[in-house]
Coordinates of C-alpha atoms and ligand atoms in Angstrom, one line a residue:
X71 CA -9.3 40.2 -89.3
X72 CA -6.2 38.3 -89.8
X73 CA -5.3 37.6 -85.9
X74 CA -8.9 35.8 -85.6
X75 CA -8.2 34.0 -88.7
X76 CA -4.8 32.7 -87.3
X77 CA -6.4 32.0 -83.8
X78 CA -9.5 30.0 -85.8
X79 CA -7.0 27.9 -87.3
X80 CA -5.5 27.0 -84.3
X81 CA -8.3 25.7 -82.7
X82 CA -9.0 23.3 -85.8
X83 CA -6.8 21.0 -83.8
X84 CA -8.9 20.4 -81.2
X85 CA -12.0 19.4 -83.1
X86 CA -12.4 15.8 -83.6
X87 CA -13.7 16.0 -87.7
X88 CA -10.2 17.6 -88.3
X89 CA -8.7 13.9 -87.2
X90 CA -11.6 12.0 -88.6
X91 CA -10.5 13.7 -92.0
X92 CA -6.9 12.6 -91.5
X93 CA -6.9 8.8 -90.0
X94 CA -2.9 9.1 -90.2
X95 CA -2.8 11.9 -87.5
X96 CA -5.6 10.0 -85.3
X97 CA -3.2 7.1 -85.3
X98 CA -0.2 9.2 -84.2
X99 CA -2.2 10.7 -81.4
X100 CA -3.3 7.8 -80.0
X101 CA 0.1 6.1 -80.1
X102 CA 1.6 9.3 -78.5
X103 CA -1.8 9.2 -76.0
X104 CA -0.7 5.3 -75.0
X105 CA 3.2 5.8 -74.6
X106 CA 2.4 8.8 -72.7
X107 CA -0.2 6.6 -70.6
X108 CA 2.2 4.1 -70.2
X109 CA 5.0 6.2 -68.9
X110 CA 2.7 8.0 -66.1
X111 CA 1.6 4.2 -65.0
X112 CA 5.2 3.2 -65.0
X113 CA 6.3 5.9 -62.8
X114 CA 3.4 5.7 -60.9
X115 CA 3.9 1.8 -60.0
X116 CA 7.8 2.7 -60.2
X117 CA 7.0 4.8 -56.7
X118 CA 4.5 2.6 -55.3
X119 CA 7.1 -0.1 -55.6
X120 CA 9.8 1.9 -54.1
X121 CA 7.4 3.3 -51.1
X122 CA 7.0 -0.6 -50.4
X123 CA 10.8 -1.2 -50.4
X124 CA 11.4 2.1 -48.5
X125 CA 8.6 0.9 -45.9
X126 CA 10.2 -3.0 -45.8
X127 CA 13.7 -1.2 -45.3
X128 CA 12.2 0.9 -42.4
X129 CA 10.8 -2.4 -40.3
X130 CA 14.4 -4.1 -41.2
X131 CA 16.0 -1.2 -39.8
X132 CA 13.6 -1.1 -36.6
X133 CA 13.7 -4.8 -36.6
X134 CA 18.2 -4.9 -36.4
X135 CA 17.7 -1.7 -34.0
X136 CA 15.8 -3.6 -31.4
X137 CA 17.2 -6.7 -32.1
X138 CA 21.1 -4.8 -31.5
X139 CA 19.5 -3.2 -28.4
X140 CA 18.8 -6.8 -27.1
X141 CA 22.1 -7.8 -28.0
X142 CA 23.6 -4.9 -26.5
X143 CA 21.7 -5.3 -23.0
X144 CA 22.6 -9.2 -23.4
X145 CA 26.3 -8.3 -23.5
X146 CA 26.5 -5.2 -21.0
X147 CA 24.8 -7.9 -18.5
X148 CA 27.4 -9.9 -18.0
X149 CA 26.2 -11.7 -14.8
X150 CA 23.2 -10.5 -15.2
X151 CA 20.1 -12.8 -16.1
X152 CA 19.1 -12.4 -19.7
X153 CA 15.2 -11.6 -20.2
X154 CA 15.0 -13.8 -22.9
X155 CA 14.7 -17.0 -22.0
X156 CA 13.4 -20.6 -22.9
X157 CA 9.8 -21.4 -24.0
X158 CA 7.9 -24.4 -23.4
X159 CA 4.6 -25.4 -25.1
X160 CA 3.1 -23.1 -22.4
X161 CA 3.5 -20.1 -25.1
X162 CA 2.5 -21.6 -28.3
X163 CA 3.0 -18.7 -30.6
X164 CA 5.8 -18.7 -32.8
X165 CA 9.3 -16.9 -32.0
X166 CA 11.1 -17.7 -35.2
X167 CA 9.7 -14.8 -37.0
X168 CA 9.6 -11.6 -35.1
X169 CA 6.5 -10.0 -37.0
X170 CA 7.3 -6.6 -38.5
X171 CA 4.3 -5.1 -36.9
X172 CA 5.0 -6.3 -33.5
X173 CA 8.7 -4.4 -33.8
X174 CA 6.9 -1.3 -34.6
X175 CA 4.1 -1.7 -32.1
X176 CA 6.5 -2.5 -29.1
X177 CA 8.9 0.4 -30.6
X178 CA 5.8 2.8 -30.0
X179 CA 5.5 1.6 -26.3
X180 CA 8.7 2.0 -25.6
X181 CA 8.5 5.5 -26.7
X182 CA 5.6 5.8 -24.4
X183 CA 7.5 4.6 -21.9
X184 CA 10.3 7.1 -22.6
X185 CA 7.9 9.8 -22.5
X186 CA 6.5 8.8 -19.2
X187 CA 9.7 8.2 -17.5
X188 CA 11.3 11.5 -18.9
X189 CA 8.6 13.5 -17.7
X190 CA 8.8 11.9 -14.2
X191 CA 13.0 12.6 -14.1
X192 CA 12.1 16.5 -15.1
X193 CA 9.4 17.3 -12.8
X194 CA 8.9 15.0 -10.3
X195 CA 12.6 13.2 -9.6
X196 CA 12.4 11.0 -6.8
X197 CA 9.0 11.5 -5.5
X198 CA 6.3 9.1 -5.6
X199 CA 4.2 9.9 -8.3
X200 CA 4.0 12.8 -11.0
X201 CA 1.2 15.2 -11.4
X202 CA 2.0 16.5 -15.2
X203 CA -0.8 19.0 -15.2
X204 CA 0.8 20.9 -12.3
X205 CA 4.6 19.6 -13.0
X206 CA 5.3 18.7 -9.8
X207 CA 5.8 15.5 -7.8
X208 CA 3.8 14.2 -4.9
X209 CA 4.7 11.2 -2.1
X210 CA 1.5 9.4 -2.0
X211 CA 3.3 6.5 -0.8
X212 CA 5.6 8.3 2.1
X213 CA 8.8 9.8 -0.3
X214 CA 9.9 6.3 -1.2
X215 CA 10.5 7.2 -4.9
X216 CA 7.3 4.8 -5.7
X217 CA 7.5 5.6 -9.3
X218 CA 11.0 5.3 -9.8
X219 CA 11.0 1.6 -8.1
X220 CA 8.0 0.7 -9.9
X221 CA 9.8 1.8 -13.2
X222 CA 13.0 -0.4 -12.4
X223 CA 12.2 -4.0 -14.4
X224 CA 10.3 -1.9 -17.4
X225 CA 13.5 0.3 -17.9
X226 CA 15.5 -2.7 -18.2
X227 CA 13.3 -5.3 -19.8
X228 CA 12.9 -2.5 -22.7
X229 CA 16.5 -1.9 -22.7
X230 CA 16.5 1.6 -21.5
X231 CA 19.9 1.4 -20.0
X232 CA 20.8 4.9 -19.3
X233 CA 17.9 5.7 -17.4
X234 CA 18.0 2.4 -15.4
X235 CA 21.3 3.2 -14.7
X236 CA 20.5 7.0 -13.0
X237 CA 17.7 5.1 -11.4
X238 CA 20.0 2.4 -9.9
X239 CA 22.3 5.4 -8.5
X240 CA 19.0 6.9 -7.0
X241 CA 18.2 3.9 -5.4
X242 CA 21.8 3.5 -4.0
X243 CA 22.7 6.9 -2.8
X244 CA 19.1 8.9 -2.1
X245 CA 16.4 5.9 -1.1
X246 CA 15.7 6.2 2.4
X247 CA 13.1 4.2 4.6
X248 CA 13.4 5.4 7.7
X249 CA 10.3 7.7 7.4
X250 CA 8.1 8.5 10.0
X251 CA 4.9 7.8 7.9
X252 CA 2.4 5.5 8.1
X253 CA 2.7 3.1 5.2
X254 CA 0.2 0.8 3.6
X255 CA 1.9 -3.1 3.9
X256 CA 0.2 -3.8 0.7
X257 CA 0.9 -0.8 -1.6
X258 CA 4.7 -1.1 0.0
X259 CA 4.8 -4.4 -0.4
X260 CA 3.8 -5.0 -4.1
X261 CA 5.6 -1.5 -5.3
X262 CA 8.6 -1.2 -3.1
X263 CA 9.7 -4.8 -2.3
X264 CA 8.6 -6.3 -5.5
X265 CA 10.1 -3.3 -7.8
X266 CA 13.4 -3.9 -6.1
X267 CA 13.3 -7.9 -5.7
X268 CA 12.4 -7.9 -9.5
X269 CA 15.4 -5.0 -10.5
X270 CA 17.9 -7.5 -8.5
X271 CA 16.7 -10.9 -10.3
X272 CA 17.0 -9.2 -13.9
X273 CA 20.3 -7.2 -12.8
X274 CA 22.1 -9.3 -10.5
X275 CA 23.1 -5.6 -8.4
X276 CA 22.6 -6.3 -4.7
X277 CA 22.2 -3.0 -4.1
X278 CA 18.2 -3.7 -4.9
X279 CA 18.2 -6.9 -2.6
X280 CA 19.8 -4.9 0.2
X281 CA 16.9 -2.0 0.0
X282 CA 14.2 -4.8 -0.4
X283 CA 15.6 -6.3 2.7
X284 CA 15.6 -3.1 4.5
X285 CA 12.0 -2.1 3.7
X286 CA 10.6 -5.7 4.4
X287 CA 12.2 -5.8 7.8
X288 CA 10.2 -2.3 8.7
X289 CA 7.0 -4.0 7.5
X290 CA 7.3 -7.3 9.1
X291 CA 6.1 -6.4 12.5
X292 CA 2.5 -6.2 10.6
X293 CA 2.1 -9.8 11.0
X294 CA 2.3 -9.6 14.8
X295 CA -1.3 -10.3 15.8
X296 CA -3.0 -13.1 17.5
X297 CA -4.2 -15.2 14.2
X298 CA -0.8 -14.2 12.1
X299 CA -3.1 -12.3 9.9
X300 CA -1.5 -8.7 9.5
X301 CA -2.6 -5.1 10.5
X302 CA -2.5 -3.3 6.9
X303 CA -0.6 -0.1 8.0
X304 CA 2.8 0.6 10.0
X305 CA 5.0 3.5 10.6
X306 CA 7.9 3.1 8.5
X307 CA 10.1 4.7 11.4
X308 CA 8.4 3.5 14.1
X309 CA 6.2 0.5 13.4
X310 CA 3.2 0.7 15.6
X311 CA 1.0 -1.4 13.3
X312 CA -2.5 -0.8 13.1
X313 CA -5.8 -0.8 10.7
X314 CA -7.0 1.7 8.9
X315 CA -10.4 3.2 10.9
X316 CA -13.1 2.7 8.3
X317 CA -12.4 -0.8 8.5
X318 CA -13.8 -0.8 12.0
X319 CA -10.6 -2.3 13.1
X320 CA -10.7 -5.4 10.7
X321 CA -8.2 -6.1 7.9
X322 CA -8.7 -6.1 4.3
X323 CA -8.2 -9.7 2.4
X324 CA -6.4 -8.3 -0.6
X325 CA -4.2 -6.4 1.6
X326 CA -3.5 -9.4 3.9
X327 CA -3.1 -11.9 1.5
X328 CA -0.7 -10.3 -1.4
X329 CA 2.5 -10.3 0.4
X330 CA 3.2 -14.2 -0.1
X331 CA 5.2 -14.1 -3.5
X332 CA 7.4 -10.9 -2.4
X333 CA 8.2 -12.2 1.1
X334 CA 8.7 -16.1 -0.1
X335 CA 11.5 -14.5 -2.7
X336 CA 13.1 -12.5 -0.2
X337 CA 13.7 -15.3 1.8
X338 CA 15.0 -17.6 -1.2
X339 CA 17.1 -14.7 -1.9
X340 CA 18.8 -13.7 1.8
X341 CA 18.6 -17.5 3.4
X342 CA 16.5 -15.9 6.0
X343 CA 12.9 -17.8 6.2
X344 CA 11.7 -15.3 8.5
X345 CA 9.9 -13.7 5.8
X346 CA 8.1 -16.5 4.2
X347 CA 7.4 -18.0 7.6
X348 CA 4.8 -15.0 8.6
X349 CA 3.2 -14.9 4.7
X350 CA 2.7 -18.5 4.3
X351 CA 1.2 -18.9 7.7
X352 CA -1.1 -16.0 6.7
X353 CA -2.8 -18.6 4.4
X354 CA -2.6 -21.7 6.8
X355 CA -4.7 -19.6 9.2
X356 CA -7.2 -18.6 6.4
X357 CA -6.9 -22.3 5.4
X358 CA -8.3 -23.7 8.3
X359 CA -11.7 -22.5 7.9
X360 CA -12.0 -22.1 4.0
X361 CA -15.3 -22.1 2.9
X362 CA -16.5 -24.6 0.6
X363 CA -16.6 -21.9 -2.4
X364 CA -13.4 -20.7 -1.6
X365 CA -14.8 -17.2 -1.8
X366 CA -13.8 -15.0 1.4
X367 CA -15.5 -11.4 2.3
X368 CA -13.2 -8.4 2.1
X369 CA -12.9 -7.9 5.9
X370 CA -11.1 -10.4 8.4
X371 CA -10.8 -9.8 12.3
X372 CA -6.8 -10.0 12.9
X373 CA -7.3 -10.8 16.5
X374 CA -9.7 -13.9 16.0
X375 CA -8.8 -14.7 12.3
X376 CA -12.4 -14.6 11.5
X377 CA -14.4 -13.3 8.6
X378 CA -16.4 -10.1 9.3
X379 CA -19.7 -9.9 7.1
X380 CA -18.9 -8.0 3.9
X381 CA -18.4 -8.0 0.2
X382 CA -17.4 -10.8 -1.6
X383 CA -15.5 -9.7 -4.6
X384 CA -12.7 -10.3 -7.6
X385 CA -12.7 -6.4 -7.6
X386 CA -11.3 -4.0 -5.1
X387 CA -10.1 -5.2 -2.0
X388 CA -10.5 -9.1 -2.7
X389 CA -8.8 -9.4 -6.3
X390 CA -4.8 -10.5 -5.3
X391 CA -5.8 -12.5 -2.6
X392 CA -6.9 -15.1 -5.3
X393 CA -4.2 -14.1 -7.2
X394 CA -1.5 -15.0 -5.3
X395 CA -2.9 -18.4 -4.3
X396 CA -2.3 -19.4 -8.0
X397 CA 1.2 -17.9 -8.3
X398 CA 2.8 -18.8 -4.9
X399 CA 1.7 -22.6 -6.6
X400 CA 3.6 -21.7 -9.5
X401 CA 6.2 -19.6 -7.9
X402 CA 7.1 -23.0 -5.8
X403 CA 7.4 -25.1 -9.0
X404 CA 4.1 -26.3 -8.2
X405 CA 5.4 -29.0 -5.9
X406 CA 3.9 -30.7 -3.0
X407 CA 5.0 -27.9 -0.7
X408 CA 2.6 -25.5 -2.3
X409 CA -0.1 -28.2 -3.0
X410 CA -2.3 -26.4 -0.6
X411 CA -2.6 -23.0 -2.8
X412 CA -3.4 -24.7 -5.7
X413 CA -6.0 -26.6 -3.8
X414 CA -7.3 -23.7 -2.2
X415 CA -7.4 -21.8 -5.4
X416 CA -9.3 -24.3 -7.4
X417 CA -11.9 -24.0 -4.3
X418 CA -12.1 -20.5 -5.0
X419 CA -12.3 -20.9 -8.7
X420 CA -15.6 -22.7 -8.1
X421 CA -16.9 -20.0 -6.2
X422 CA -15.8 -17.6 -9.0
X423 CA -18.1 -19.5 -11.5
X424 CA -21.3 -19.4 -9.2
X425 CA -20.8 -15.6 -9.9
X426 CA -20.9 -15.7 -13.5
X427 CA -23.7 -14.0 -14.9
X428 CA -24.6 -13.0 -18.5
X429 CA -25.9 -9.6 -20.2
X430 CA -28.8 -8.9 -22.3
X431 CA -29.5 -8.3 -25.2
X432 CA -25.3 -9.5 -25.9
X433 CA -24.6 -12.5 -23.7
X434 CA -21.3 -10.6 -21.9
X435 CA -20.2 -13.1 -19.2
X436 CA -19.5 -10.8 -15.9
X437 CA -18.4 -11.6 -12.7
X438 CA -21.1 -10.4 -10.0
X439 CA -20.0 -9.3 -6.4
X440 CA -21.6 -10.6 -3.7
X441 CA -23.3 -9.8 0.2
X442 CA -24.6 -12.4 2.2
X443 CA -27.1 -14.5 -0.4
X444 CA -27.4 -11.5 -2.8
X445 CA -25.6 -11.2 -5.9
X446 CA -25.0 -7.6 -7.0
X447 CA -24.7 -7.0 -10.9
X448 CA -21.4 -5.0 -10.7
X449 CA -18.1 -5.6 -11.7
X450 CA -14.4 -3.5 -11.3
X451 CA -12.5 -2.9 -13.8
X452 CA -9.8 -4.3 -11.4
X453 CA -11.5 -7.5 -11.5
X454 CA -10.3 -7.7 -15.1
X455 CA -7.2 -9.5 -13.8
X456 CA -9.7 -12.6 -13.7
X457 CA -9.3 -13.6 -17.1
X458 CA -5.6 -14.1 -17.2
X459 CA -5.6 -15.5 -13.6
X460 CA -8.2 -18.0 -15.2
X461 CA -6.0 -18.6 -18.6
X462 CA -2.9 -18.5 -16.5
X463 CA -4.1 -21.2 -14.0
X464 CA -6.2 -23.4 -16.7
X465 CA -3.2 -25.9 -17.6
X466 CA -3.0 -27.2 -14.2
X467 CA -6.4 -28.6 -14.5
X468 CA -7.4 -31.7 -16.4
X469 CA -8.3 -31.4 -20.1
X470 CA -12.0 -30.5 -20.1
X471 CA -11.8 -28.3 -17.1
X472 CA -8.9 -26.6 -18.5
X473 CA -10.9 -25.9 -21.9
X474 CA -13.9 -24.6 -19.7
X475 CA -11.6 -22.5 -17.8
X476 CA -9.5 -20.8 -20.8
X477 CA -13.0 -20.7 -22.7
X478 CA -14.5 -18.4 -19.5
X479 CA -11.2 -16.5 -19.8
X480 CA -11.6 -15.3 -23.3
X481 CA -15.5 -14.8 -22.6
X482 CA -14.3 -12.4 -19.7
X483 CA -11.7 -10.8 -21.4
X484 CA -14.4 -9.9 -24.3
X485 CA -16.4 -8.2 -21.8
X486 CA -13.3 -6.4 -20.2
X487 CA -12.2 -5.2 -23.8
X488 CA -16.2 -3.7 -24.4
X489 CA -15.6 -1.7 -21.2
X490 CA -13.1 0.0 -23.4
X491 CA -14.8 0.1 -26.7
X492 CA -18.5 1.2 -25.2
X493 CA -17.2 4.7 -24.4
X494 CA -16.5 7.6 -26.7
X495 CA -12.9 8.1 -25.3
X496 CA -12.4 4.2 -25.8
X497 CA -11.0 4.1 -22.3
X498 CA -12.8 2.0 -19.7
X499 CA -14.8 3.6 -16.3
X500 CA -13.5 2.3 -13.0
X501 CA -16.7 0.0 -12.7
X502 CA -19.4 -1.1 -14.7
X503 CA -23.6 -2.1 -13.8
X504 CA -25.4 -4.9 -16.0
X505 CA -29.2 -4.1 -15.9
X506 CA -31.3 -6.5 -18.1
X507 CA -31.8 -5.3 -21.8
X508 CA -28.9 -2.6 -21.7
X509 CA -25.6 -4.8 -21.4
X510 CA -23.2 -2.9 -19.4
X511 CA -23.1 0.8 -18.2
X512 CA -20.4 3.0 -16.6
X513 CA -20.9 3.3 -12.9
X514 CA -17.9 5.5 -11.4
X515 CA -16.8 7.1 -14.5
X516 CA -13.1 7.8 -14.1
X517 CA -10.3 6.3 -15.7
X518 CA -6.7 6.1 -14.2
X519 CA -4.6 4.4 -16.6
X520 CA -5.0 1.0 -14.9
X521 CA -3.7 -2.0 -16.1
X522 CA -6.0 -5.2 -15.6
X523 CA -7.4 -5.7 -19.2
X524 CA -4.0 -5.4 -21.0
X525 CA -2.5 -7.9 -18.5
X526 CA -5.4 -10.1 -19.1
X527 CA -4.7 -9.7 -22.9
X528 CA -1.0 -10.5 -22.6
X529 CA -1.7 -13.6 -20.7
X530 CA -4.2 -14.7 -23.4
X531 CA -1.9 -14.1 -26.4
X532 CA 0.9 -15.8 -24.6
X533 CA -1.3 -19.2 -23.7
X534 CA -3.3 -19.1 -26.8
X535 CA -1.3 -17.6 -29.4
X536 CA -4.3 -16.0 -30.5
X537 CA -3.3 -12.4 -32.5
X538 CA -7.0 -10.9 -31.7
X539 CA -5.3 -10.1 -28.1
X540 CA -2.6 -8.1 -29.8
X541 CA -5.3 -6.4 -31.8
X542 CA -7.2 -5.4 -28.9
X543 CA -4.3 -4.1 -26.9
X544 CA -3.2 -2.0 -29.6
X545 CA -6.3 -0.5 -29.7
X546 CA -6.3 0.3 -26.0
X547 CA -2.9 1.8 -26.2
X548 CA -3.9 4.0 -29.1
X549 CA -7.1 5.4 -26.7
X550 CA -4.2 5.9 -24.1
X551 CA -2.0 7.7 -26.6
X552 CA -5.0 9.6 -27.8
X553 CA -6.8 10.8 -24.3
X554 CA -4.0 10.6 -22.3
X555 CA -0.8 11.8 -23.3
X556 CA -0.1 15.3 -22.5
X557 CA 3.3 17.3 -23.1
X558 CA 4.6 16.4 -19.6
X559 CA 3.5 12.9 -19.3
X560 CA 0.2 11.0 -19.0
X561 CA -2.9 11.8 -16.8
X562 CA -6.2 9.8 -16.2
X563 CA -9.5 10.6 -17.2
X564 CA -12.1 12.1 -14.7
X565 CA -14.8 11.1 -16.8
X566 CA -14.4 8.4 -19.8
X567 CA -17.4 9.8 -21.4
X568 CA -16.2 13.7 -21.7
X569 CA -12.4 12.9 -21.6
X570 CA -11.9 15.5 -19.0
X571 CA -8.3 14.6 -17.6
X572 CA -7.2 14.6 -13.9
X573 CA -3.5 15.3 -12.7
X574 CA -1.9 12.5 -12.3
X575 CA 0.0 9.5 -13.6
X576 CA 0.0 6.6 -11.8
X577 CA 3.2 4.5 -10.9
X578 CA 1.4 1.6 -11.8
X579 CA 1.4 2.8 -15.5
X580 CA 5.2 2.9 -15.8
X581 CA 5.1 -1.0 -13.9
X582 CA 2.2 -2.3 -15.3
X583 CA 0.2 -1.0 -18.4
X584 CA 3.3 -0.1 -20.5
X585 CA 5.4 -3.2 -19.4
X586 CA 2.3 -5.7 -20.3
X587 CA 1.8 -3.6 -23.6
X588 CA 5.4 -4.0 -24.4
X589 CA 5.4 -7.8 -23.7
X590 CA 2.2 -8.0 -25.8
X591 CA 4.3 -7.5 -28.9
X592 CA 7.1 -9.1 -27.8
X593 CA 8.7 -12.8 -28.4
X594 CA 7.3 -15.0 -25.5
X595 CA 10.8 -15.6 -24.8
X596 CA 11.0 -12.1 -23.7
X597 CA 10.0 -12.9 -19.6
X598 CA 9.4 -16.7 -20.6
X599 CA 6.3 -17.8 -18.2
X600 CA 8.1 -20.6 -17.6
X601 CA 11.0 -18.8 -15.6
X602 CA 9.2 -16.1 -14.3
X603 CA 6.4 -15.0 -12.6
X604 CA 4.5 -11.8 -12.2
X605 CA 3.5 -10.1 -8.7
X606 CA 0.7 -7.8 -8.7
X607 CA 2.2 -4.9 -9.6
X608 CA 3.6 -6.9 -12.8
X609 CA 7.2 -7.0 -11.5
X610 CA 8.4 -10.4 -12.9
X611 CA 10.2 -12.6 -10.0
X612 CA 12.4 -15.3 -11.1
X613 CA 11.3 -18.9 -10.7
X614 CA 13.7 -20.6 -8.2
X615 CA 13.4 -24.5 -7.6
X616 CA 11.9 -24.7 -4.3
X617 CA 12.7 -28.0 -1.8
X618 CA 10.1 -29.8 -0.4
X619 CA 8.9 -28.6 3.3
X620 CA 6.8 -25.8 4.5
X621 CA 9.5 -23.9 5.8
X622 CA 13.2 -23.4 6.0
X623 CA 13.3 -24.9 2.6
X624 CA 15.4 -23.1 0.3
Ligands
DMJ73 C1 -1.8 -2.3 -8.7 O1 -1.3 -1.5 -7.8 C2 -1.9 -3.7 -8.9 O2 -2.2 -4.1 -10.0 C3 -3.0 -3.9 -7.5 O3 -3.3 -5.4 -7.6 C4 -4.4 -3.9 -8.1 N1 -4.5 -2.0 -8.5 C5 -3.3 -1.2 -8.8 C6 -3.8 -1.3 -10.5 O4 -4.7 -0.9 -11.0

């Protein structure tokens, strides 16, 4: 009885009526409540402010670390070419403040490169490419260490010095081109010659130039044809150039017109004009009968120099021929010696305009393919290099034309970004069809870590300063991280709808995709477009002033 009375008296303190009868106690209670609230609120604010402070400090640490690495790289490179150069009006985005978000993002991209590279080092060292699922290397390019050479300049630009040095030792000690292997002249040029020349231009280390000369000498007999249009395959040990059986004896347009940058650069650096001579002849030969729309079909006869009835495309087998017309003009300092490249490129851009169509209902611009007089409503992801090329070339036009081409570049980049955004994995398929009323639909459904869309985003960011392109690039990077990163490297997808993975880490993922993403979040003085020109495998080649005159002019 006594216990129940005392417990009842304890409960009276929670009864509101108790306080209503005792106003002083009510006031005291209210004061206590307000004080407690203030203490809790104050602590939360302090915690929040503290967290913000910590995050700012973290950003600052990342920024300083990054700066330190860049300074270290610059110092250790006495005699080397600094990757940080001058920037003119062409790159309008500000370099003064390095955005903390950019710093964080490029660190993430660098982390991806470290992951890709260390997986290659661990499981596929010295082989052409890594198969991450089965953890082994494969020699898809004849055993030339394609990934290692493709990655050299990316390692250098990212300041991954130890990795670069290990790769350099392999090139010096173990790289051997004397292989009884039928190599693709195009693939070997853009990856190996281009990769070595870029490593030479960045580091100043002669070993890279010697190796570039060695492999180029082995490729050179491919140009010994009646027309000068090269055969596309050559045996690295024995020569014997020829074309693949499936082209019916013809040479492929992109494979024949995408060696100019590398071979001109090699002539400039060795002082031997023979490389430049061979590749510039190809363009002169094609220019003799260049059509009024500047569009060439993908097959050309190397004996007669004539065009065979075949597809016209800015995608597979056509693409980089058009890219190099513009880039040789840039590499040649836009001088009269290279004027015909720009003229041919402008003619081809008229042809490109004739291939532009828009989807319904959303009005995405796309580039058709063409056969004979018929247009095909199909576009490869490979053709997504075109927005970057158009943006890069736009400044050579008078203002109205420049605006027109830049605006088309922006429209096409939006379409290419939507190739990614429209799939469940947010990664693009290999090609797209455009049917009335349905906008875009995936054709071939794989994704092999290709770079073309991020390449265009990089150019558009550099040339417009519009941060939207960085956001799109970041979204694509995150989709690669989510779908393609596994413990032992990066893989492609067999199907962008299901996300089923393949077993190949393409060498261009390290050469191109990750490099363009890294540069997308770097100041525009890092590999300035005023001083460097990228080959089609994203290897930056230093622009060297070119004297007038077509050959023997270095
Ligand atoms: C690369 O080897 C080059 O970019 C080439 O011009 C086209 N294909 C791949 C990347 O997709």
